[in-house]
CSV table of C-alpha atoms and ligand atoms in Angstrom, one decimal:
chain,number,residue,atom,x,y,z
A,1,UNK,CA,16.4,46.7,17.5
A,2,UNK,CA,14.9,43.3,18.3
A,3,UNK,CA,16.3,41.5,21.3
A,4,UNK,CA,18.9,38.9,20.3
A,5,UNK,CA,19.9,37.2,23.5
A,6,UNK,CA,19.5,33.5,23.6
A,7,UNK,CA,16.2,32.0,25.0
A,8,UNK,CA,17.0,28.3,24.3
A,9,UNK,CA,20.0,26.2,23.8
A,10,UNK,CA,20.1,22.6,22.5
A,11,UNK,CA,23.4,20.8,23.4
A,12,UNK,CA,25.1,17.5,22.9
A,13,UNK,CA,23.7,16.7,19.5
A,14,UNK,CA,25.4,13.6,18.0
A,15,UNK,CA,24.8,14.9,14.4
A,16,UNK,CA,23.4,18.4,13.8
A,17,UNK,CA,22.1,18.4,10.2
A,18,UNK,CA,22.3,22.1,9.4
A,19,UNK,CA,21.9,21.7,5.6
A,20,UNK,CA,23.6,25.1,5.4
A,21,UNK,CA,25.1,26.3,2.2
A,22,UNK,CA,26.9,29.3,0.8
A,23,UNK,CA,24.8,29.3,-2.4
A,24,UNK,CA,21.0,29.9,-2.1
A,25,UNK,CA,18.5,27.7,-4.0
A,26,UNK,CA,17.4,24.1,-4.0
A,27,UNK,CA,20.2,21.4,-4.0
A,28,UNK,CA,20.8,19.4,-7.1
A,29,UNK,CA,23.1,16.7,-8.4
A,30,UNK,CA,26.0,15.9,-6.0
A,31,UNK,CA,25.0,18.6,-3.5
A,32,UNK,CA,21.5,16.9,-3.2
A,33,UNK,CA,23.3,14.8,-0.5
A,34,UNK,CA,25.1,17.6,1.3
A,35,UNK,CA,23.8,17.7,4.9
A,36,UNK,CA,26.2,20.1,6.5
A,37,UNK,CA,26.7,17.9,9.5
A,38,UNK,CA,28.2,19.2,12.8
A,39,UNK,CA,29.3,16.4,15.1
A,40,UNK,CA,28.7,17.0,18.8
A,41,UNK,CA,26.7,20.1,17.8
A,42,UNK,CA,24.6,22.7,19.5
A,43,UNK,CA,22.0,25.3,18.5
A,44,UNK,CA,21.4,28.6,20.1
A,45,UNK,CA,17.9,30.1,19.7
A,46,UNK,CA,16.6,33.6,20.3
A,47,UNK,CA,12.8,33.7,20.5
A,48,UNK,CA,11.6,32.4,17.1
A,49,UNK,CA,14.9,32.5,15.3
A,50,UNK,CA,18.2,30.6,15.2
A,51,UNK,CA,21.0,32.7,16.6
A,52,UNK,CA,23.9,30.4,16.0
A,53,UNK,CA,24.9,26.8,15.3
A,54,UNK,CA,28.3,25.2,16.2
A,55,UNK,CA,30.0,22.6,18.3
A,56,UNK,CA,28.8,22.1,21.8
A,57,UNK,CA,32.2,23.1,23.4
A,58,UNK,CA,32.0,26.5,21.5
A,59,UNK,CA,28.3,27.3,22.0
A,60,UNK,CA,28.4,26.3,25.7
A,61,UNK,CA,30.7,29.3,26.4
A,62,UNK,CA,28.2,31.7,25.0
A,63,UNK,CA,25.1,30.7,26.9
A,64,UNK,CA,24.0,33.3,29.5
A,65,UNK,CA,22.7,32.0,32.8
A,66,UNK,CA,18.9,31.5,32.9
A,67,UNK,CA,18.9,30.3,29.3
A,68,UNK,CA,16.6,27.3,29.0
A,69,UNK,CA,18.7,24.2,28.1
A,70,UNK,CA,17.8,21.0,26.3
A,71,UNK,CA,20.3,18.1,26.5
A,72,UNK,CA,19.9,16.2,23.2
A,73,UNK,CA,21.7,13.3,24.8
A,74,UNK,CA,23.7,12.4,21.7
A,75,UNK,CA,20.7,12.3,19.3
A,76,UNK,CA,20.3,13.7,15.8
A,77,UNK,CA,18.8,17.2,15.4
A,78,UNK,CA,17.4,18.4,12.0
A,79,UNK,CA,15.2,21.2,10.7
A,80,UNK,CA,11.4,20.6,10.8
A,81,UNK,CA,10.0,18.6,8.0
A,82,UNK,CA,8.4,20.5,5.1
A,83,UNK,CA,5.5,18.7,3.4
A,84,UNK,CA,5.2,20.7,0.2
A,85,UNK,CA,2.2,18.9,-1.4
A,86,UNK,CA,-1.0,18.0,0.4
A,87,UNK,CA,-4.8,18.0,0.0
A,88,UNK,CA,-5.3,18.2,3.8
A,89,UNK,CA,-8.8,19.8,3.8
A,90,UNK,CA,-11.5,17.3,2.7
A,91,UNK,CA,-14.6,15.5,4.2
A,92,UNK,CA,-15.4,11.8,4.1
A,93,UNK,CA,-13.4,8.7,3.4
A,94,UNK,CA,-12.6,6.7,0.4
A,95,UNK,CA,-11.9,3.4,2.2
A,96,UNK,CA,-14.4,1.7,-0.1
A,97,UNK,CA,-12.4,2.7,-3.1
A,98,UNK,CA,-9.3,1.4,-1.4
A,99,UNK,CA,-11.0,-2.0,-1.1
A,100,UNK,CA,-12.1,-1.8,-4.8
A,101,UNK,CA,-8.5,-1.1,-5.9
A,102,UNK,CA,-7.2,-4.0,-3.9
A,103,UNK,CA,-9.7,-6.2,-5.8
A,104,UNK,CA,-8.3,-4.9,-9.1
A,105,UNK,CA,-10.1,-1.7,-10.2
A,106,UNK,CA,-7.8,1.2,-11.2
A,107,UNK,CA,-7.9,4.8,-9.9
A,108,UNK,CA,-9.3,5.9,-13.3
A,109,UNK,CA,-12.0,3.2,-13.5
A,110,UNK,CA,-13.2,4.1,-10.0
A,111,UNK,CA,-13.3,7.7,-11.0
A,112,UNK,CA,-15.5,6.9,-14.1
A,113,UNK,CA,-17.8,4.9,-11.9
A,114,UNK,CA,-18.6,8.0,-9.9
A,115,UNK,CA,-15.9,7.6,-7.3
A,116,UNK,CA,-12.6,9.5,-7.3
A,117,UNK,CA,-12.2,13.3,-6.7
A,118,UNK,CA,-15.8,14.1,-7.4
A,119,UNK,CA,-17.0,11.8,-4.6
A,120,UNK,CA,-14.9,13.8,-2.1
A,121,UNK,CA,-16.1,17.0,-3.7
A,122,UNK,CA,-19.7,16.0,-2.9
A,123,UNK,CA,-18.9,15.3,0.8
A,124,UNK,CA,-16.7,18.5,1.1
A,125,UNK,CA,-19.4,20.7,-0.3
A,126,UNK,CA,-21.9,19.3,2.2
A,127,UNK,CA,-19.5,19.8,5.2
A,128,UNK,CA,-19.6,22.9,7.4
A,129,UNK,CA,-16.5,25.0,7.9
A,130,UNK,CA,-16.5,23.7,11.5
A,131,UNK,CA,-16.4,20.1,10.4
A,132,UNK,CA,-13.5,20.9,8.0
A,133,UNK,CA,-11.7,22.8,10.7
A,134,UNK,CA,-12.0,19.9,13.2
A,135,UNK,CA,-10.8,17.2,10.8
A,136,UNK,CA,-8.1,19.6,9.5
A,137,UNK,CA,-6.8,20.2,13.1
A,138,UNK,CA,-6.7,16.5,13.9
A,139,UNK,CA,-4.6,15.9,10.7
A,140,UNK,CA,-2.3,18.7,11.5
A,141,UNK,CA,-1.8,17.4,15.1
A,142,UNK,CA,-0.8,14.1,13.6
A,143,UNK,CA,1.6,15.8,11.1
A,144,UNK,CA,3.2,17.8,13.9
A,145,UNK,CA,3.8,14.7,16.0
A,146,UNK,CA,5.6,13.1,13.0
A,147,UNK,CA,7.8,16.2,12.7
A,148,UNK,CA,6.1,18.3,9.9
A,149,UNK,CA,6.4,22.0,10.9
A,150,UNK,CA,5.3,23.5,7.5
A,151,UNK,CA,2.7,22.1,5.1
A,152,UNK,CA,1.4,23.2,1.7
A,153,UNK,CA,-2.3,22.7,1.5
A,154,UNK,CA,-4.4,22.8,-1.7
A,155,UNK,CA,-8.1,23.5,-2.1
A,156,UNK,CA,-9.7,21.5,-4.9
A,157,UNK,CA,-12.5,19.6,-3.3
A,158,UNK,CA,-15.0,22.5,-3.7
A,159,UNK,CA,-15.0,23.2,-7.4
A,160,UNK,CA,-17.5,26.0,-7.1
A,161,UNK,CA,-16.6,29.6,-6.2
A,162,UNK,CA,-18.4,29.3,-2.8
A,163,UNK,CA,-16.9,25.9,-1.8
A,164,UNK,CA,-13.4,26.7,-3.0
A,165,UNK,CA,-13.5,29.9,-0.9
A,166,UNK,CA,-14.8,28.0,2.1
A,167,UNK,CA,-11.9,25.6,1.9
A,168,UNK,CA,-9.3,28.4,1.5
A,169,UNK,CA,-10.9,30.2,4.5
A,170,UNK,CA,-10.5,27.0,6.6
A,171,UNK,CA,-6.9,26.8,5.6
A,172,UNK,CA,-6.4,30.4,6.6
A,173,UNK,CA,-8.0,29.8,10.0
A,174,UNK,CA,-6.0,26.6,10.6
A,175,UNK,CA,-2.8,28.6,9.9
A,176,UNK,CA,-3.8,31.2,12.5
A,177,UNK,CA,-4.7,28.7,15.2
A,178,UNK,CA,-2.3,25.8,14.8
A,179,UNK,CA,1.4,25.7,15.4
A,180,UNK,CA,2.1,24.1,12.0
A,181,UNK,CA,2.5,26.8,9.3
A,182,UNK,CA,0.2,26.3,6.3
A,183,UNK,CA,1.0,27.6,2.8
A,184,UNK,CA,-2.2,27.8,0.7
A,185,UNK,CA,-2.6,26.7,-3.0
A,186,UNK,CA,-5.7,27.3,-5.1
A,187,UNK,CA,-6.5,24.0,-7.0
A,188,UNK,CA,-9.9,24.8,-8.6
A,189,UNK,CA,-8.5,22.9,-11.6
A,190,UNK,CA,-8.5,19.6,-9.8
A,191,UNK,CA,-11.3,18.1,-11.8
A,192,UNK,CA,-14.3,19.2,-13.9
A,193,UNK,CA,-17.2,19.0,-11.4
A,194,UNK,CA,-20.0,16.7,-12.2
A,195,UNK,CA,-22.6,19.4,-13.1
A,196,UNK,CA,-20.1,20.8,-15.8
A,197,UNK,CA,-19.1,17.5,-17.4
A,198,UNK,CA,-20.5,18.5,-20.7
A,199,UNK,CA,-19.9,22.2,-20.3
A,200,UNK,CA,-16.2,22.1,-19.4
A,201,UNK,CA,-15.5,25.5,-21.1
A,202,UNK,CA,-18.1,27.1,-18.8
A,203,UNK,CA,-16.3,25.7,-15.7
A,204,UNK,CA,-13.0,27.0,-16.9
A,205,UNK,CA,-14.6,30.4,-17.5
A,206,UNK,CA,-15.9,30.5,-14.0
A,207,UNK,CA,-12.5,29.3,-12.7
A,208,UNK,CA,-10.6,32.0,-14.5
A,209,UNK,CA,-13.1,34.9,-14.4
A,210,UNK,CA,-14.6,34.4,-11.0
A,211,UNK,CA,-12.5,32.1,-8.7
A,212,UNK,CA,-9.0,33.3,-9.5
A,213,UNK,CA,-9.8,37.0,-9.1
A,214,UNK,CA,-11.7,36.4,-5.8
A,215,UNK,CA,-9.0,34.2,-4.4
A,216,UNK,CA,-6.4,36.7,-5.3
A,217,UNK,CA,-8.4,39.7,-4.0
A,218,UNK,CA,-9.0,38.0,-0.7
A,219,UNK,CA,-5.3,36.9,-0.6
A,220,UNK,CA,-6.4,33.3,0.1
A,221,UNK,CA,-3.7,31.6,-1.9
A,222,UNK,CA,0.0,32.0,-2.8
A,223,UNK,CA,0.0,29.4,-5.6
A,224,UNK,CA,-2.2,28.2,-8.4
A,225,UNK,CA,-2.1,24.5,-9.3
A,226,UNK,CA,-3.6,22.4,-12.1
A,227,UNK,CA,-4.2,18.6,-12.5
A,228,UNK,CA,-2.9,18.3,-16.0
A,229,UNK,CA,-3.8,14.8,-17.1
A,230,UNK,CA,-6.0,12.8,-19.5
A,231,UNK,CA,-9.5,13.0,-18.2
A,232,UNK,CA,-8.8,16.2,-16.1
A,233,UNK,CA,-7.2,19.3,-17.7
A,234,UNK,CA,-5.5,19.5,-21.1
A,235,UNK,CA,-2.1,21.1,-21.8
A,236,UNK,CA,-3.8,24.1,-23.4
A,237,UNK,CA,-6.3,24.5,-20.5
A,238,UNK,CA,-3.6,24.1,-17.9
A,239,UNK,CA,-1.4,26.8,-19.5
A,240,UNK,CA,-4.3,29.2,-19.8
A,241,UNK,CA,-5.3,28.7,-16.2
A,242,UNK,CA,-1.8,29.1,-14.9
A,243,UNK,CA,-1.1,32.2,-17.0
A,244,UNK,CA,-4.2,33.9,-15.7
A,245,UNK,CA,-3.3,32.8,-12.2
A,246,UNK,CA,0.1,34.4,-12.7
A,247,UNK,CA,-1.5,37.7,-13.9
A,248,UNK,CA,-3.2,37.8,-10.5
A,249,UNK,CA,0.0,37.1,-8.6
A,250,UNK,CA,-0.5,33.4,-8.0
A,251,UNK,CA,2.7,31.4,-8.6
A,252,UNK,CA,2.2,28.3,-10.8
A,253,UNK,CA,2.5,24.6,-9.8
A,254,UNK,CA,1.5,21.6,-11.8
A,255,UNK,CA,0.3,18.0,-11.1
A,256,UNK,CA,2.3,16.6,-14.0
A,257,UNK,CA,2.7,13.2,-15.7
A,258,UNK,CA,1.2,11.2,-12.8
A,259,UNK,CA,-0.9,8.7,-14.8
A,260,UNK,CA,0.9,9.0,-18.2
A,261,UNK,CA,3.2,11.3,-20.2
A,262,UNK,CA,0.7,13.9,-21.1
A,263,UNK,CA,2.7,17.1,-21.3
A,264,UNK,CA,2.4,18.4,-17.7
A,265,UNK,CA,6.2,18.7,-17.2
A,266,UNK,CA,6.4,20.8,-20.4
A,267,UNK,CA,3.6,23.0,-19.1
A,268,UNK,CA,5.5,23.5,-15.9
A,269,UNK,CA,8.7,24.5,-17.7
A,270,UNK,CA,6.8,26.8,-20.2
A,271,UNK,CA,5.0,28.8,-17.5
A,272,UNK,CA,8.0,28.9,-15.2
A,273,UNK,CA,6.3,26.8,-12.4
A,274,UNK,CA,7.9,26.8,-9.0
A,275,UNK,CA,7.4,23.0,-9.0
A,276,UNK,CA,6.1,20.1,-11.1
A,277,UNK,CA,4.7,17.3,-8.9
A,278,UNK,CA,4.4,13.5,-9.4
A,279,UNK,CA,6.5,13.2,-12.6
A,280,UNK,CA,6.1,9.4,-12.7
A,281,UNK,CA,6.1,9.3,-16.5
A,282,UNK,CA,8.5,12.2,-17.1
A,283,UNK,CA,11.1,11.5,-19.8
A,284,UNK,CA,14.7,12.8,-20.4
A,285,UNK,CA,13.5,15.8,-22.5
A,286,UNK,CA,11.1,16.8,-19.7
A,287,UNK,CA,13.8,16.6,-17.1
A,288,UNK,CA,16.1,18.7,-19.2
A,289,UNK,CA,13.5,21.3,-19.9
A,290,UNK,CA,12.4,21.6,-16.2
A,291,UNK,CA,16.0,21.9,-15.1
A,292,UNK,CA,16.6,24.7,-17.7
A,293,UNK,CA,13.6,26.6,-16.5
A,294,UNK,CA,14.3,26.4,-12.7
A,295,UNK,CA,11.4,24.0,-11.8
A,296,UNK,CA,11.8,21.9,-8.7
A,297,UNK,CA,10.7,18.2,-9.0
A,298,UNK,CA,8.3,17.2,-6.2
A,299,UNK,CA,8.2,13.4,-6.0
A,300,UNK,CA,5.4,11.6,-4.2
A,301,UNK,CA,6.3,8.0,-3.7
A,302,UNK,CA,3.5,7.5,-1.2
A,303,UNK,CA,1.1,7.8,-4.1
A,304,UNK,CA,2.9,5.2,-6.2
A,305,UNK,CA,2.9,2.9,-3.1
A,306,UNK,CA,-0.8,3.5,-2.4
A,307,UNK,CA,-1.9,3.1,-6.0
A,308,UNK,CA,0.5,0.2,-6.7
A,309,UNK,CA,1.9,2.1,-9.7
A,310,UNK,CA,5.2,3.0,-11.2
A,311,UNK,CA,7.7,5.2,-9.4
A,312,UNK,CA,9.2,8.5,-10.7
A,313,UNK,CA,12.7,8.4,-12.3
A,314,UNK,CA,14.4,10.0,-9.3
A,315,UNK,CA,17.9,8.8,-10.1
A,316,UNK,CA,17.8,10.2,-13.6
A,317,UNK,CA,16.7,13.6,-12.2
A,318,UNK,CA,19.4,13.7,-9.6
A,319,UNK,CA,22.1,12.6,-12.0
A,320,UNK,CA,20.9,15.3,-14.5
A,321,UNK,CA,21.0,18.0,-11.9
A,322,UNK,CA,17.3,18.6,-11.4
A,323,UNK,CA,16.5,19.4,-7.7
A,324,UNK,CA,14.2,16.8,-6.1
A,325,UNK,CA,11.9,17.5,-3.2
A,326,UNK,CA,9.5,15.0,-1.4
A,327,UNK,CA,6.0,15.3,0.0
A,328,UNK,CA,3.2,13.1,1.2
A,329,UNK,CA,0.4,14.1,-1.3
A,330,UNK,CA,-1.9,13.5,1.7
A,331,UNK,CA,-5.4,13.0,0.2
A,332,UNK,CA,-8.2,10.5,0.6
A,333,UNK,CA,-7.9,8.9,-2.9
A,334,UNK,CA,-4.3,8.3,-3.7
A,335,UNK,CA,-2.2,8.8,-0.6
A,336,UNK,CA,-3.8,8.5,2.8
A,337,UNK,CA,-0.9,9.4,5.1
A,338,UNK,CA,0.3,12.4,7.1
A,339,UNK,CA,3.7,10.8,7.6
A,340,UNK,CA,6.8,12.3,5.9
A,341,UNK,CA,8.8,9.7,7.7
A,342,UNK,CA,7.0,6.9,5.8
A,343,UNK,CA,7.6,8.9,2.5
A,344,UNK,CA,11.3,9.1,3.3
A,345,UNK,CA,11.5,5.3,3.7
A,346,UNK,CA,9.6,4.8,0.5
A,347,UNK,CA,11.9,7.2,-1.4
A,348,UNK,CA,15.0,5.3,-0.3
A,349,UNK,CA,13.5,1.9,-1.2
A,350,UNK,CA,11.6,2.7,-4.3
A,351,UNK,CA,13.1,5.9,-5.8
A,352,UNK,CA,16.6,4.6,-4.9
A,353,UNK,CA,17.5,7.9,-3.3
A,354,UNK,CA,20.1,7.7,-0.5
A,355,UNK,CA,19.2,8.7,3.0
A,356,UNK,CA,21.1,11.9,2.6
A,357,UNK,CA,19.4,12.8,-0.7
A,358,UNK,CA,16.0,12.0,0.9
A,359,UNK,CA,16.7,14.3,3.9
A,360,UNK,CA,17.8,17.3,1.7
A,361,UNK,CA,14.6,16.6,-0.4
A,362,UNK,CA,12.4,16.7,2.7
A,363,UNK,CA,13.8,19.8,4.4
A,364,UNK,CA,15.5,22.3,2.1
A,365,UNK,CA,14.3,21.4,-1.4
A,366,UNK,CA,10.7,21.0,-0.2
A,367,UNK,CA,11.0,24.5,1.4
A,368,UNK,CA,12.1,25.9,-2.0
A,369,UNK,CA,9.3,24.0,-3.7
A,370,UNK,CA,6.9,26.4,-1.8
A,371,UNK,CA,9.1,29.5,-2.0
A,372,UNK,CA,10.2,29.2,1.7
A,373,UNK,CA,13.8,28.4,1.1
A,374,UNK,CA,15.0,31.6,2.6
A,375,UNK,CA,13.1,31.1,5.9
A,376,UNK,CA,13.1,27.4,6.7
A,377,UNK,CA,14.6,24.1,5.6
A,378,UNK,CA,18.1,24.5,7.0
A,379,UNK,CA,19.5,25.5,10.4
A,380,UNK,CA,21.3,28.8,9.9
A,381,UNK,CA,21.4,32.2,11.7
A,382,UNK,CA,18.2,34.1,11.3
A,383,UNK,CA,16.2,31.2,9.9
A,384,UNK,CA,13.1,30.0,11.8
A,385,UNK,CA,13.8,27.9,14.9
A,386,UNK,CA,11.8,24.9,13.6
A,387,UNK,CA,13.7,21.8,14.8
A,388,UNK,CA,13.3,18.1,15.5
A,389,UNK,CA,15.2,16.0,18.0
A,390,UNK,CA,15.1,12.4,16.8
A,391,UNK,CA,15.3,9.2,18.8
A,392,UNK,CA,18.4,8.1,16.8
A,393,UNK,CA,22.1,8.9,17.0
A,394,UNK,CA,22.8,8.6,13.2
A,395,UNK,CA,20.7,10.1,10.4
A,396,UNK,CA,20.8,6.9,8.4
A,397,UNK,CA,18.5,5.4,11.0
A,398,UNK,CA,15.7,7.7,10.1
A,399,UNK,CA,14.5,6.1,6.8
A,400,UNK,CA,15.8,2.7,7.8
A,401,UNK,CA,13.5,2.1,10.8
A,402,UNK,CA,10.2,2.5,8.9
A,403,UNK,CA,6.5,2.8,9.6
A,404,UNK,CA,6.9,4.2,13.2
A,405,UNK,CA,7.5,7.6,14.7
A,406,UNK,CA,11.1,8.4,15.4
A,407,UNK,CA,10.5,12.0,16.4
A,408,UNK,CA,11.1,12.6,20.0
A,409,UNK,CA,10.7,16.4,20.3
A,410,UNK,CA,9.3,19.1,18.0
A,411,UNK,CA,10.4,22.7,18.4
A,412,UNK,CA,8.3,25.2,16.5
A,413,UNK,CA,9.2,28.9,16.4
A,414,UNK,CA,11.7,28.3,19.2
A,415,UNK,CA,9.2,26.5,21.5
A,416,UNK,CA,8.6,22.9,22.4
A,417,UNK,CA,5.2,21.9,20.9
A,418,UNK,CA,5.5,18.1,20.9
A,419,UNK,CA,5.2,16.3,23.1
A,420,UNK,CA,2.7,18.8,24.5
A,421,UNK,CA,2.8,19.4,28.2
B,1,IZC,O1,-8.8,12.9,-4.4
B,1,IZC,O2,-7.9,11.4,-5.7
B,1,IZC,N1,-4.5,12.8,-7.9
B,1,IZC,N2,-5.5,14.4,-7.0
B,1,IZC,C1,-4.7,14.1,-8.1
B,1,IZC,C2,-5.8,13.4,-6.3
B,1,IZC,C3,-5.1,12.3,-6.9
B,1,IZC,C4,-6.7,13.4,-5.1
B,1,IZC,C5,-7.8,12.5,-5.1
B,2,ZN,ZN1,-1.9,16.2,-5.4
């Protein structure tokens, strides 16, 4: 039997957002705003797990002497943030493209002029594993300081067997050596690499016959993702890639309907994807079909903000009972931010989601969007002790005070990791 005596107690929490629920699964519809708040709350932790949550008066009586205590001083405590869609491992910068976009060029125009994903691919292929590890570590440090304790990370800037494996190995190493947990996704279908532009069938053959089998054999990814969009991968190609991924044990995810309504949501529903991400151009029928097939909608308002484009129909999704999760989409081309706090403010202001809906989307639903809903995303007995103490006394202050860091303390696996000592 593992020892279950308390190692840490957090007391005097103004609002403890447990997000606990009697029914498993991502929250949808009305329950998308159910935060499970305990006023004047407390959390009891044993090593890496949560032992108990309750009111301070009740928990106080159960604390053995010598247990480490943290006085939350009437501030909000939540689970750690889960960023369920990022492209964290890349080399170089696209600040020049940022300037071109400000001057009026679109993301697609820049891509056809030799910029875009393939320009990052060139730099990432040239970079050593050490360079990618160093920049990856810096970005994870920034994420952790902003409250992200679990992050999904996609490959997709290698686009050759060797470079895709290099990126996935970097993700594996970062996961081993950094307090933030990384969940790896294979995104060989991010773009057709330059050298295969007129031989796209050959690239897809390499992807399905070489990359997927090797990634699966080396256990380097849990998910397989596809950028299903005009100019990238067609509906048929996407389905084929995701089905082959599935046959190798990789769970499907889809970059869907980001730049137009091109069938990505339907692909996600048809292959039984864990999530469909972006969904800016998803229509009623897409929403209905994804709901029926158990797909979680991952919305990325940072990308719409950064590209100056439309926002996804979040209200329609929530009103129709499709669970909504949020993520940064952190990448050099279309969303250069590590901050889930910024994304939460954008989701309130531009997706018209309420602060409560946004918080459920960023903790619990984002955990389900990467198949981690049983371990993280809410504060319940036996879940991971990943928690944040905020500088505010009311949860509504979190998305309201924007563009700054409101996280005071990050506890990961039951230990304070930020601020570092
Ligand atoms: O590098 O532009 N949309 N993937 C899909 C991206 C944007 C990343 C990039
Ligand atoms: Zn993406």
